[in-house]
Amino acid sequence: MTYCVAMKLDKGMVFMSDTRTNSGVDNVSVFSKCHTWTFSGDRVITLLTAGNLATTQSVVSELDERSKAPEDRLSTLAGEPTMFRVAQLIGEVLRDVIQRNADTGQRADSAFNATLIVGGQIGTMEPRLFLIYPEGNFIEATADTPFLQIGETKYGRPILIRAYDPGMSFEEAIKLLLVSFDSTIKSNLSVGLPLDVQIHEAGVFAPRPSFRIEANNEYFASISDGWGEALGSALSQLPDFTL
Amino acid sequence: MTYCVAMKLDKGMVFMSDTRTNSGVDNVSVFSKCHTWTFSGDRVITLLTAGNLATTQSVVSELDERSKAPEDRLSTLAGEPTMFRVAQLIGEVLRDVIQRNADTGQRADSAFNATLIVGGQIGTMEPRLFLIYPEGNFIEATADTPFLQIGETKYGRPILIRAYDPGMSFEEAIKLLLVSFDSTIKSNLSVGLPLDVQIHEAGVFAPRPSFRIEANNEYFASISDGWGEALGSALSQLPDFTL
């Protein structure tokens, strides 16, 4: 399993992903599920991946290969004119990779599935954020649904619904996301530290360097420890029930 | 879908269940999923149900029928000597009902499945709480895992993990459960008000009357509204992240 969230803010976007991949419970590895491309100062694109690792790595490699050989006249992340077209391109690559494996006669093509989140900004256009399904189609985050989750989405969703605010600073958004990830990690063994974080500042085409919150990160520990106590006092703040 | 929780406390047990049943999104009804039996002042048993409504109603009716005709020498809720044997009885009835439908040639026997929680106390023995699977086998709540959930369990789980304390009063437990149900209701359309609540006080064999928290309940509204704000202040209580 996996847990990834991307969030639209007034100031830009924040992406967070865990790094645990597993096949069963005893074949566990660390792989980054967050990939960022920056092109010639006019676009920045970040991709979060959930699902079959062979599929998601193939998608990322295919996108990379195309970017390196634009003379092949294939669509590239650098060449698409809008984020909508970028989402279409990634959706097509994803569908093709899944299909390629399913076509070998393997029946369980759902086992090759993956779901992606892509967000970014091109030139003077608005930043846009999409969730891409294994079939290659996609939905876009809007003001009504300003954050997208993939993977094990349920445990960490209530706090996002309650506490998200588009006016948040990047720091506040990261704190909120860490609480959401902590709730998920506490309940699902297949989601685990370290966590990758990427920030896009709106209108800035050199993304801030991504960073990793390691298993021994003191701030994460303080959030994880402090949240139980904070919830206790939040509960006691609510009016008492009387039988 | 459904959401039911049963919780062991030092003082006894609390059971809460939603009442929404649905087949698709446009065939929605209200049915109680909480059933309590009290027998001759020496035992009280409460059953929570999730899954196929035809199955769970059959299980409850079969248990009722047996209790009315004990001369048939079938096992009854009133006759079993321990809560372990009660759980075995209910597990057998559940398995038989599922099997009976599956045997008619319908392939999709998973569609007839149901999962149950049963808790209660007999005489001077300790109160015990079990989760019964469709196969009829079961697990028991212990001090390490003192609450059991069935149905749509994920959204409401993090708050239970964080805030449960065996020393809670019944009032505090109900407040906590309402927050857990509110998080679930906000995220899953197939879980809905009203909610049924049943309390077992340890060593008391006339259970408190069960009660229902209706859709227009003012206390629930105050919890639902207040929780967003309380979470906000809980978040701000945590140390700030610095980039």
GROMACS .gro file of C-alpha atoms in nm:
model
  486
    1MET     CA    1   0.000   0.000   0.000
    2THR     CA    2   0.091   0.363  -0.011
    3TYR     CA    3  -0.034   0.698   0.109
    4CYS     CA    4   0.012   1.015  -0.095
    5VAL     CA    5  -0.160   1.352  -0.066
    6ALA     CA    6  -0.138   1.665  -0.280
    7MET     CA    7  -0.295   1.985  -0.162
    8LYS     CA    8  -0.375   2.311  -0.342
    9LEU     CA    9  -0.315   2.623  -0.138
   10ASP     CA   10  -0.341   2.991  -0.219
   11LYS     CA   11   0.038   3.001  -0.205
   12GLY     CA   12   0.094   2.696  -0.428
   13MET     CA   13   0.089   2.321  -0.374
   14VAL     CA   14   0.230   2.072  -0.125
   15PHE     CA   15   0.292   1.706  -0.207
   16MET     CA   16   0.365   1.436   0.051
   17SER     CA   17   0.419   1.065   0.001
   18ASP     CA   18   0.532   0.771   0.208
   19THR     CA   19   0.809   0.547   0.074
   20ARG     CA   20   0.713   0.196   0.176
   21THR     CA   21   0.651  -0.066  -0.088
   22ASN     CA   22   0.561  -0.419  -0.002
   23SER     CA   23   0.473  -0.747  -0.161
   24GLY     CA   24   0.323  -0.938   0.126
   25VAL     CA   25   0.439  -0.838   0.473
   26ASP     CA   26   0.793  -0.973   0.450
   27ASN     CA   27   0.912  -0.813   0.129
   28VAL     CA   28   0.934  -0.451   0.228
   29SER     CA   29   1.146  -0.183   0.064
   30VAL     CA   30   1.193   0.193   0.049
   31PHE     CA   31   1.122   0.364  -0.284
   32SER     CA   32   1.043   0.726  -0.349
   33LYS     CA   33   0.692   0.782  -0.486
   34CYS     CA   34   0.748   1.152  -0.554
   35HIS     CA   35   0.905   1.272  -0.880
   36THR     CA   36   0.958   1.631  -0.989
   37TRP     CA   37   1.054   1.770  -1.330
   38THR     CA   38   1.159   2.130  -1.388
   39PHE     CA   39   1.203   2.263  -1.740
   40SER     CA   40   1.379   2.578  -1.856
   41GLY     CA   41   1.224   2.803  -1.598
   42ASP     CA   42   0.871   2.786  -1.740
   43ARG     CA   43   0.722   2.476  -1.584
   44VAL     CA   44   0.741   2.255  -1.278
   45ILE     CA   45   0.557   1.922  -1.255
   46THR     CA   46   0.537   1.679  -0.962
   47LEU     CA   47   0.406   1.323  -0.984
   48LEU     CA   48   0.296   1.104  -0.689
   49THR     CA   49   0.247   0.732  -0.750
   50ALA     CA   50   0.051   0.450  -0.587
   51GLY     CA   51   0.014   0.094  -0.705
   52ASN     CA   52   0.231  -0.164  -0.877
   53LEU     CA   53   0.595  -0.048  -0.848
   54ALA     CA   54   0.699  -0.197  -1.184
   55THR     CA   55   0.420   0.002  -1.346
   56THR     CA   56   0.491   0.332  -1.173
   57GLN     CA   57   0.867   0.306  -1.231
   58SER     CA   58   0.801   0.233  -1.599
   59VAL     CA   59   0.578   0.538  -1.626
   60VAL     CA   60   0.842   0.762  -1.471
   61SER     CA   61   1.118   0.614  -1.688
   62GLU     CA   62   0.908   0.648  -2.005
   63LEU     CA   63   0.842   1.015  -1.923
   64ASP     CA   64   1.213   1.065  -1.860
   65GLU     CA   65   1.317   0.891  -2.183
   66ARG     CA   66   1.080   1.102  -2.387
   67SER     CA   67   1.216   1.419  -2.231
   68LYS     CA   68   1.570   1.315  -2.326
   69ALA     CA   69   1.486   1.242  -2.690
   70PRO     CA   70   1.237   1.507  -2.798
   71GLU     CA   71   1.346   1.462  -3.161
   72ASP     CA   72   1.146   1.136  -3.160
   73ARG     CA   73   0.840   1.359  -3.194
   74LEU     CA   74   0.668   1.188  -2.903
   75SER     CA   75   0.476   1.403  -2.659
   76THR     CA   76   0.694   1.518  -2.372
   77LEU     CA   77   0.641   1.679  -2.036
   78ALA     CA   78   0.849   1.972  -2.161
   79GLY     CA   79   0.649   2.013  -2.479
   80GLU     CA   80   0.285   1.997  -2.375
   81PRO     CA   81   0.129   2.343  -2.376
   82THR     CA   82  -0.097   2.304  -2.071
   83MET     CA   83  -0.126   2.101  -1.749
   84PHE     CA   84  -0.441   1.942  -1.893
   85ARG     CA   85  -0.234   1.806  -2.181
   86VAL     CA   86   0.037   1.695  -1.935
   87ALA     CA   87  -0.227   1.495  -1.747
   88GLN     CA   88  -0.349   1.344  -2.075
   89LEU     CA   89   0.006   1.247  -2.170
   90ILE     CA   90   0.075   1.081  -1.834
   91GLY     CA   91  -0.263   0.906  -1.847
   92GLU     CA   92  -0.179   0.762  -2.190
   93VAL     CA   93   0.163   0.645  -2.078
   94LEU     CA   94   0.011   0.484  -1.767
   95ARG     CA   95  -0.259   0.305  -1.967
   96ASP     CA   96  -0.003   0.182  -2.219
   97VAL     CA   97   0.230   0.043  -1.952
   98ILE     CA   98  -0.055  -0.143  -1.779
   99GLN     CA   99  -0.183  -0.273  -2.112
  100ARG     CA  100   0.163  -0.392  -2.217
  101ASN     CA  101   0.187  -0.615  -1.912
  102ALA     CA  102  -0.171  -0.735  -1.932
  103ASP     CA  103  -0.121  -0.827  -2.300
  104THR     CA  104   0.143  -1.086  -2.220
  105GLY     CA  105  -0.134  -1.323  -2.121
  106GLN     CA  106  -0.125  -1.245  -1.753
  107ARG     CA  107  -0.487  -1.240  -1.647
  108ALA     CA  108  -0.456  -1.045  -1.326
  109ASP     CA  109  -0.415  -0.711  -1.496
  110SER     CA  110  -0.553  -0.537  -1.188
  111ALA     CA  111  -0.226  -0.644  -1.027
  112PHE     CA  112  -0.044  -0.411  -1.269
  113ASN     CA  113  -0.264  -0.114  -1.182
  114ALA     CA  114  -0.147   0.220  -1.051
  115THR     CA  115  -0.305   0.552  -0.965
  116LEU     CA  116  -0.121   0.881  -0.996
  117ILE     CA  117  -0.146   1.240  -0.883
  118VAL     CA  118   0.012   1.508  -1.101
  119GLY     CA  119   0.031   1.874  -1.019
  120GLY     CA  120   0.217   2.165  -1.162
  121GLN     CA  121   0.223   2.500  -1.329
  122ILE     CA  122   0.318   2.613  -1.678
  123GLY     CA  123   0.409   2.974  -1.753
  124THR     CA  124   0.151   3.228  -1.648
  125MET     CA  125  -0.132   2.973  -1.625
  126GLU     CA  126  -0.291   2.870  -1.296
  127PRO     CA  127  -0.137   2.577  -1.105
  128ARG     CA  128  -0.347   2.263  -1.163
  129LEU     CA  129  -0.373   1.930  -0.987
  130PHE     CA  130  -0.506   1.598  -1.128
  131LEU     CA  131  -0.571   1.242  -1.011
  132ILE     CA  132  -0.511   0.990  -1.291
  133TYR     CA  133  -0.684   0.650  -1.290
  134PRO     CA  134  -0.536   0.326  -1.430
  135GLU     CA  135  -0.761   0.364  -1.735
  136GLY     CA  136  -0.581   0.689  -1.817
  137ASN     CA  137  -0.873   0.922  -1.746
  138PHE     CA  138  -0.849   1.176  -1.468
  139ILE     CA  139  -1.021   1.426  -1.240
  140GLU     CA  140  -0.905   1.770  -1.134
  141ALA     CA  141  -0.894   1.923  -0.787
  142THR     CA  142  -1.121   2.226  -0.752
  143ALA     CA  143  -1.207   2.473  -0.479
  144ASP     CA  144  -1.471   2.226  -0.354
  145THR     CA  145  -1.223   1.938  -0.341
  146PRO     CA  146  -0.888   2.107  -0.303
  147PHE     CA  147  -0.678   1.804  -0.204
  148LEU     CA  148  -0.633   1.462  -0.362
  149GLN     CA  149  -0.530   1.136  -0.194
  150ILE     CA  150  -0.421   0.801  -0.336
  151GLY     CA  151  -0.344   0.468  -0.169
  152GLU     CA  152  -0.467   0.409   0.186
  153THR     CA  153  -0.678   0.724   0.200
  154LYS     CA  154  -0.933   0.662   0.472
  155TYR     CA  155  -0.755   0.685   0.808
  156GLY     CA  156  -0.599   1.021   0.730
  157ARG     CA  157  -0.899   1.178   0.557
  158PRO     CA  158  -1.114   1.311   0.847
  159ILE     CA  159  -0.843   1.544   0.976
  160LEU     CA  160  -0.784   1.681   0.625
  161ILE     CA  161  -1.157   1.745   0.574
  162ARG     CA  162  -1.177   1.922   0.908
  163ALA     CA  163  -0.861   2.126   0.918
  164TYR     CA  164  -0.776   2.213   0.558
  165ASP     CA  165  -0.785   2.581   0.478
  166PRO     CA  166  -0.662   2.723   0.145
  167GLY     CA  167  -0.502   3.019   0.325
  168MET     CA  168  -0.261   2.796   0.518
  169SER     CA  169   0.111   2.856   0.497
  170PHE     CA  170   0.332   2.577   0.364
  171GLU     CA  171   0.450   2.513   0.720
  172GLU     CA  172   0.093   2.474   0.849
  173ALA     CA  173   0.003   2.248   0.557
  174ILE     CA  174   0.302   2.023   0.628
  175LYS     CA  175   0.202   2.001   0.996
  176LEU     CA  176  -0.152   1.903   0.895
  177LEU     CA  177  -0.024   1.647   0.646
  178LEU     CA  178   0.207   1.494   0.905
  179VAL     CA  179  -0.089   1.443   1.139
  180SER     CA  180  -0.281   1.278   0.854
  181PHE     CA  181   0.016   1.055   0.772
  182ASP     CA  182   0.071   0.970   1.138
  183SER     CA  183  -0.291   0.852   1.171
  184THR     CA  184  -0.246   0.633   0.864
  185ILE     CA  185   0.091   0.493   0.969
  186LYS     CA  186  -0.051   0.403   1.312
  187SER     CA  187  -0.329   0.196   1.149
  188ASN     CA  188  -0.174   0.047   0.835
  189LEU     CA  189   0.157  -0.139   0.843
  190SER     CA  190   0.205  -0.096   0.471
  191VAL     CA  191   0.243   0.281   0.501
  192GLY     CA  192   0.570   0.390   0.657
  193LEU     CA  193   0.839   0.650   0.709
  194PRO     CA  194   1.042   0.813   0.564
  195LEU     CA  195   0.811   1.068   0.398
  196ASP     CA  196   0.897   1.276   0.091
  197VAL     CA  197   0.782   1.636   0.073
  198GLN     CA  198   0.776   1.866  -0.231
  199ILE     CA  199   0.657   2.224  -0.235
  200HIS     CA  200   0.559   2.427  -0.542
  201GLU     CA  201   0.539   2.797  -0.480
  202ALA     CA  202   0.290   2.950  -0.724
  203GLY     CA  203   0.466   3.136  -1.004
  204VAL     CA  204   0.811   3.005  -0.908
  205PHE     CA  205   0.959   2.765  -1.162
  206ALA     CA  206   1.252   2.646  -0.959
  207PRO     CA  207   1.079   2.426  -0.702
  208ARG     CA  208   1.210   2.430  -0.351
  209PRO     CA  209   1.434   2.129  -0.301
  210SER     CA  210   1.231   1.829  -0.193
  211PHE     CA  211   1.317   1.690   0.146
  212ARG     CA  212   1.270   1.369   0.335
  213ILE     CA  213   1.130   1.322   0.685
  214GLU     CA  214   1.326   1.027   0.815
  215ALA     CA  215   1.209   0.764   1.062
  216ASN     CA  216   1.407   0.928   1.342
  217ASN     CA  217   1.290   1.282   1.264
  218GLU     CA  218   1.240   1.466   1.592
  219TYR     CA  219   0.969   1.695   1.464
  220PHE     CA  220   0.762   1.401   1.338
  221ALA     CA  221   0.805   1.232   1.676
  222SER     CA  222   0.686   1.546   1.853
  223ILE     CA  223   0.377   1.561   1.627
  224SER     CA  224   0.305   1.191   1.675
  225ASP     CA  225   0.346   1.209   2.052
  226GLY     CA  226   0.174   1.542   2.093
  227TRP     CA  227  -0.128   1.460   1.882
  228GLY     CA  228  -0.272   1.208   2.129
  229GLU     CA  229  -0.259   1.465   2.406
  230ALA     CA  230  -0.393   1.741   2.180
  231LEU     CA  231  -0.687   1.521   2.078
  232GLY     CA  232  -0.760   1.445   2.442
  233SER     CA  233  -0.785   1.812   2.522
  234ALA     CA  234  -0.988   1.873   2.205
  235LEU     CA  235  -1.235   1.607   2.321
  236SER     CA  236  -1.260   1.754   2.669
  237GLN     CA  237  -1.328   2.092   2.508
  238LEU     CA  238  -1.650   1.953   2.355
  239PRO     CA  239  -1.969   1.971   2.560
  240ASP     CA  240  -2.024   1.668   2.786
  241PHE     CA  241  -2.286   1.407   2.709
  242THR     CA  242  -2.542   1.349   2.983
  243LEU     CA  243  -2.722   1.019   3.019
  244MET     CA  244  -2.225  -0.022   0.448
  245THR     CA  245  -2.248   0.015   0.822
  246TYR     CA  246  -2.044   0.133   1.114
  247CYS     CA  247  -2.066  -0.034   1.456
  248VAL     CA  248  -1.831  -0.012   1.754
  249ALA     CA  249  -1.831  -0.193   2.088
  250MET     CA  250  -1.600  -0.081   2.363
  251LYS     CA  251  -1.493  -0.248   2.687
  252LEU     CA  252  -1.457  -0.014   2.982
  253ASP     CA  253  -1.379  -0.070   3.348
  254LYS     CA  254  -1.740   0.016   3.419
  255GLY     CA  255  -1.890  -0.216   3.155
  256MET     CA  256  -1.947  -0.191   2.781
  257VAL     CA  257  -2.085   0.062   2.533
  258PHE     CA  258  -2.227  -0.035   2.193
  259MET     CA  259  -2.303   0.209   1.913
  260SER     CA  260  -2.433   0.142   1.562
  261ASP     CA  261  -2.562   0.344   1.271
  262THR     CA  262  -2.896   0.248   1.114
  263ARG     CA  263  -2.848   0.301   0.741
  264THR     CA  264  -2.883   0.012   0.503
  265ASN     CA  265  -2.846   0.051   0.132
  266SER     CA  266  -2.849  -0.146  -0.186
  267GLY     CA  267  -2.692   0.092  -0.431
  268VAL     CA  268  -2.722   0.460  -0.350
  269ASP     CA  269  -3.093   0.494  -0.421
  270ASN     CA  270  -3.236   0.214  -0.209
  271VAL     CA  271  -3.172   0.345   0.138
  272SER     CA  272  -3.357   0.245   0.456
  273VAL     CA  273  -3.335   0.269   0.832
  274PHE     CA  274  -3.293  -0.058   1.024
  275SER     CA  275  -3.160  -0.109   1.374
  276LYS     CA  276  -2.835  -0.305   1.385
  277CYS     CA  277  -2.830  -0.332   1.765
  278HIS     CA  278  -3.017  -0.612   1.944
  279THR     CA  279  -3.020  -0.681   2.317
  280TRP     CA  280  -3.146  -0.985   2.509
  281THR     CA  281  -3.190  -0.996   2.885
  282PHE     CA  282  -3.269  -1.322   3.061
  283SER     CA  283  -3.401  -1.377   3.412
  284GLY     CA  284  -3.165  -1.137   3.581
  285ASP     CA  285  -2.851  -1.342   3.520
  286ARG     CA  286  -2.738  -1.243   3.171
  287VAL     CA  287  -2.745  -0.958   2.925
  288ILE     CA  288  -2.625  -0.994   2.564
  289THR     CA  289  -2.600  -0.731   2.290
  290LEU     CA  290  -2.542  -0.804   1.923
  291LEU     CA  291  -2.426  -0.554   1.657
  292THR     CA  292  -2.459  -0.652   1.291
  293ALA     CA  293  -2.293  -0.551   0.963
  294GLY     CA  294  -2.343  -0.702   0.621
  295ASN     CA  295  -2.630  -0.848   0.423
  296LEU     CA  296  -2.955  -0.742   0.594
  297ALA     CA  297  -3.141  -1.062   0.502
  298THR     CA  298  -2.862  -1.259   0.670
  299THR     CA  299  -2.840  -1.050   0.986
  300GLN     CA  300  -3.220  -1.039   1.031
  301SER     CA  301  -3.233  -1.418   0.988
  302VAL     CA  302  -2.964  -1.462   1.252
  303VAL     CA  303  -3.152  -1.243   1.500
  304SER     CA  304  -3.485  -1.415   1.425
  305GLU     CA  305  -3.332  -1.760   1.459
  306LEU     CA  306  -3.182  -1.666   1.798
  307ASP     CA  307  -3.522  -1.528   1.902
  308GLU     CA  308  -3.711  -1.837   1.784
  309ARG     CA  309  -3.478  -2.067   1.974
  310SER     CA  310  -3.523  -1.865   2.289
  311LYS     CA  311  -3.903  -1.898   2.260
  312ALA     CA  312  -3.898  -2.276   2.213
  313PRO     CA  313  -3.626  -2.406   2.442
  314GLU     CA  314  -3.803  -2.746   2.457
  315ASP     CA  315  -3.667  -2.808   2.104
  316ARG     CA  316  -3.336  -2.880   2.279
  317LEU     CA  317  -3.152  -2.644   2.049
  318SER     CA  318  -2.883  -2.426   2.199
  319THR     CA  319  -3.023  -2.092   2.315
  320LEU     CA  320  -2.883  -1.762   2.428
  321ALA     CA  321  -3.052  -1.823   2.763
  322GLY     CA  322  -2.908  -2.170   2.804
  323GLU     CA  323  -2.542  -2.137   2.716
  324PRO     CA  324  -2.324  -2.141   3.028
  325THR     CA  325  -2.059  -1.889   2.919
  326MET     CA  326  -2.017  -1.594   2.680
  327PHE     CA  327  -1.765  -1.806   2.488
  328ARG     CA  328  -2.042  -2.059   2.421
  329VAL     CA  329  -2.280  -1.778   2.330
  330ALA     CA  330  -2.030  -1.657   2.068
  331GLN     CA  331  -1.998  -2.015   1.938
  332LEU     CA  332  -2.376  -2.046   1.912
  333ILE     CA  333  -2.414  -1.717   1.724
  334GLY     CA  334  -2.122  -1.808   1.497
  335GLU     CA  335  -2.289  -2.139   1.409
  336VAL     CA  336  -2.623  -1.972   1.338
  337LEU     CA  337  -2.449  -1.710   1.121
  338ARG     CA  338  -2.255  -1.970   0.923
  339ASP     CA  339  -2.570  -2.180   0.873
  340VAL     CA  340  -2.774  -1.884   0.745
  341ILE     CA  341  -2.503  -1.783   0.497
  342GLN     CA  342  -2.459  -2.144   0.386
  343ARG     CA  343  -2.834  -2.191   0.338
  344ASN     CA  344  -2.845  -1.904   0.090
  345ALA     CA  345  -2.524  -2.001  -0.084
  346ASP     CA  346  -2.653  -2.360  -0.126
  347THR     CA  347  -2.940  -2.250  -0.347
  348GLY     CA  348  -2.699  -2.226  -0.633
  349GLN     CA  349  -2.629  -1.857  -0.600
  350ARG     CA  350  -2.259  -1.824  -0.665
  351ALA     CA  351  -2.198  -1.491  -0.501
  352ASP     CA  352  -2.207  -1.620  -0.147
  353SER     CA  353  -1.990  -1.333  -0.033
  354ALA     CA  354  -2.297  -1.120  -0.105
  355PHE     CA  355  -2.475  -1.303   0.179
  356ASN     CA  356  -2.193  -1.238   0.423
  357ALA     CA  357  -2.223  -1.062   0.756
  358THR     CA  358  -1.992  -0.981   1.045
  359LEU     CA  359  -2.117  -0.951   1.402
  360ILE     CA  360  -2.006  -0.817   1.737
  361VAL     CA  361  -2.148  -0.980   2.049
  362GLY     CA  362  -2.083  -0.866   2.404
  363GLY     CA  363  -2.235  -0.950   2.735
  364GLN     CA  364  -2.206  -1.085   3.084
  365ILE     CA  365  -2.338  -1.401   3.248
  366GLY     CA  366  -2.372  -1.428   3.626
  367THR     CA  367  -2.056  -1.355   3.820
  368MET     CA  368  -1.828  -1.407   3.519
  369GLU     CA  369  -1.635  -1.122   3.356
  370PRO     CA  370  -1.805  -0.930   3.073
  371ARG     CA  371  -1.670  -1.050   2.737
  372LEU     CA  372  -1.676  -0.908   2.386
  373PHE     CA  373  -1.634  -1.096   2.054
  374LEU     CA  374  -1.616  -1.021   1.682
  375ILE     CA  375  -1.770  -1.304   1.476
  376TYR     CA  376  -1.665  -1.362   1.114
  377PRO     CA  377  -1.892  -1.495   0.836
  378GLU     CA  378  -1.720  -1.834   0.870
  379GLY     CA  379  -1.849  -1.855   1.228
  380ASN     CA  380  -1.511  -1.824   1.398
  381PHE     CA  381  -1.439  -1.529   1.622
  382ILE     CA  382  -1.186  -1.319   1.811
  383GLU     CA  383  -1.217  -1.166   2.156
  384ALA     CA  384  -1.141  -0.813   2.271
  385THR     CA  385  -0.857  -0.797   2.523
  386ALA     CA  386  -0.681  -0.527   2.723
  387ASP     CA  387  -0.451  -0.475   2.422
  388THR     CA  388  -0.741  -0.437   2.179
  389PRO     CA  389  -1.029  -0.324   2.397
  390PHE     CA  390  -1.270  -0.211   2.125
  391LEU     CA  391  -1.404  -0.381   1.816
  392GLN     CA  392  -1.536  -0.225   1.495
  393ILE     CA  393  -1.728  -0.367   1.200
  394GLY     CA  394  -1.836  -0.217   0.868
  395GLU     CA  395  -1.667   0.104   0.751
  396THR     CA  396  -1.402   0.101   1.022
  397LYS     CA  397  -1.119   0.315   0.888
  398TYR     CA  398  -1.229   0.680   0.904
  399GLY     CA  399  -1.329   0.657   1.270
  400ARG     CA  400  -1.040   0.446   1.391
  401PRO     CA  401  -0.758   0.698   1.450
  402ILE     CA  402  -0.955   0.893   1.711
  403LEU     CA  403  -1.046   0.571   1.895
  404ILE     CA  404  -0.685   0.456   1.898
  405ARG     CA  405  -0.573   0.792   2.031
  406ALA     CA  406  -0.838   0.878   2.286
  407TYR     CA  407  -0.967   0.548   2.426
  408ASP     CA  408  -0.905   0.498   2.795
  409PRO     CA  409  -1.056   0.206   2.989
  410GLY     CA  410  -1.124   0.433   3.286
  411MET     CA  411  -1.365   0.652   3.088
  412SER     CA  412  -1.717   0.709   3.211
  413PHE     CA  413  -2.006   0.599   2.991
  414GLU     CA  414  -2.070   0.966   2.908
  415GLU     CA  415  -1.709   1.019   2.797
  416ALA     CA  416  -1.716   0.699   2.593
  417ILE     CA  417  -2.034   0.810   2.414
  418LYS     CA  418  -1.877   1.147   2.337
  419LEU     CA  419  -1.571   0.974   2.191
  420LEU     CA  420  -1.785   0.734   1.989
  421LEU     CA  421  -1.993   1.021   1.850
  422VAL     CA  422  -1.675   1.189   1.723
  423SER     CA  423  -1.569   0.861   1.561
  424PHE     CA  424  -1.914   0.820   1.401
  425ASP     CA  425  -1.919   1.182   1.287
  426SER     CA  426  -1.584   1.137   1.106
  427THR     CA  427  -1.722   0.827   0.934
  428ILE     CA  428  -2.056   0.985   0.841
  429LYS     CA  429  -1.876   1.284   0.691
  430SER     CA  430  -1.675   1.057   0.460
  431ASN     CA  431  -1.905   0.765   0.373
  432LEU     CA  432  -2.259   0.821   0.247
  433SER     CA  433  -2.362   0.469   0.339
  434VAL     CA  434  -2.321   0.536   0.712
  435GLY     CA  435  -2.592   0.760   0.854
  436LEU     CA  436  -2.791   0.883   1.149
  437PRO     CA  437  -2.985   0.792   1.359
  438LEU     CA  438  -2.743   0.606   1.588
  439ASP     CA  439  -2.842   0.338   1.840
  440VAL     CA  440  -2.666   0.326   2.176
  441GLN     CA  441  -2.671   0.045   2.432
  442ILE     CA  442  -2.490   0.045   2.766
  443HIS     CA  443  -2.408  -0.258   2.980
  444GLU     CA  444  -2.309  -0.172   3.334
  445ALA     CA  445  -2.082  -0.447   3.468
  446GLY     CA  446  -2.268  -0.674   3.712
  447VAL     CA  447  -2.608  -0.525   3.630
  448PHE     CA  448  -2.838  -0.762   3.446
  449ALA     CA  449  -3.112  -0.517   3.357
  450PRO     CA  450  -2.939  -0.315   3.085
  451ARG     CA  451  -3.004   0.054   3.072
  452PRO     CA  452  -3.270   0.121   2.811
  453SER     CA  453  -3.111   0.165   2.471
  454PHE     CA  454  -3.160   0.501   2.310
  455ARG     CA  455  -3.141   0.654   1.969
  456ILE     CA  456  -2.954   0.967   1.859
  457GLU     CA  457  -3.178   1.108   1.588
  458ALA     CA  458  -3.070   1.309   1.285
  459ASN     CA  459  -3.184   1.632   1.449
  460ASN     CA  460  -3.018   1.561   1.784
  461GLU     CA  461  -2.879   1.886   1.921
  462TYR     CA  462  -2.597   1.728   2.115
  463PHE     CA  463  -2.473   1.544   1.806
  464ALA     CA  464  -2.488   1.869   1.610
  465SER     CA  465  -2.283   2.044   1.880
  466ILE     CA  466  -2.021   1.765   1.865
  467SER     CA  467  -2.013   1.768   1.487
  468ASP     CA  468  -1.982   2.147   1.468
  469GLY     CA  469  -1.747   2.180   1.764
  470TRP     CA  470  -1.506   1.909   1.652
  471GLY     CA  471  -1.374   2.107   1.355
  472GLU     CA  472  -1.288   2.398   1.579
  473ALA     CA  473  -1.147   2.173   1.851
  474LEU     CA  474  -0.922   2.001   1.596
  475GLY     CA  475  -0.804   2.337   1.471
  476SER     CA  476  -0.696   2.440   1.816
  477ALA     CA  477  -0.543   2.094   1.875
  478LEU     CA  478  -0.334   2.143   1.560
  479SER     CA  479  -0.223   2.490   1.663
  480GLN     CA  480  -0.120   2.344   1.999
  481LEU     CA  481   0.137   2.124   1.823
  482PRO     CA  482   0.484   2.267   1.763
  483ASP     CA  483   0.517   2.454   1.431
  484PHE     CA  484   0.707   2.312   1.139
  485THR     CA  485   0.993   2.528   1.010
  486LEU     CA  486   1.109   2.504   0.650
   0.00000   0.00000   0.00000
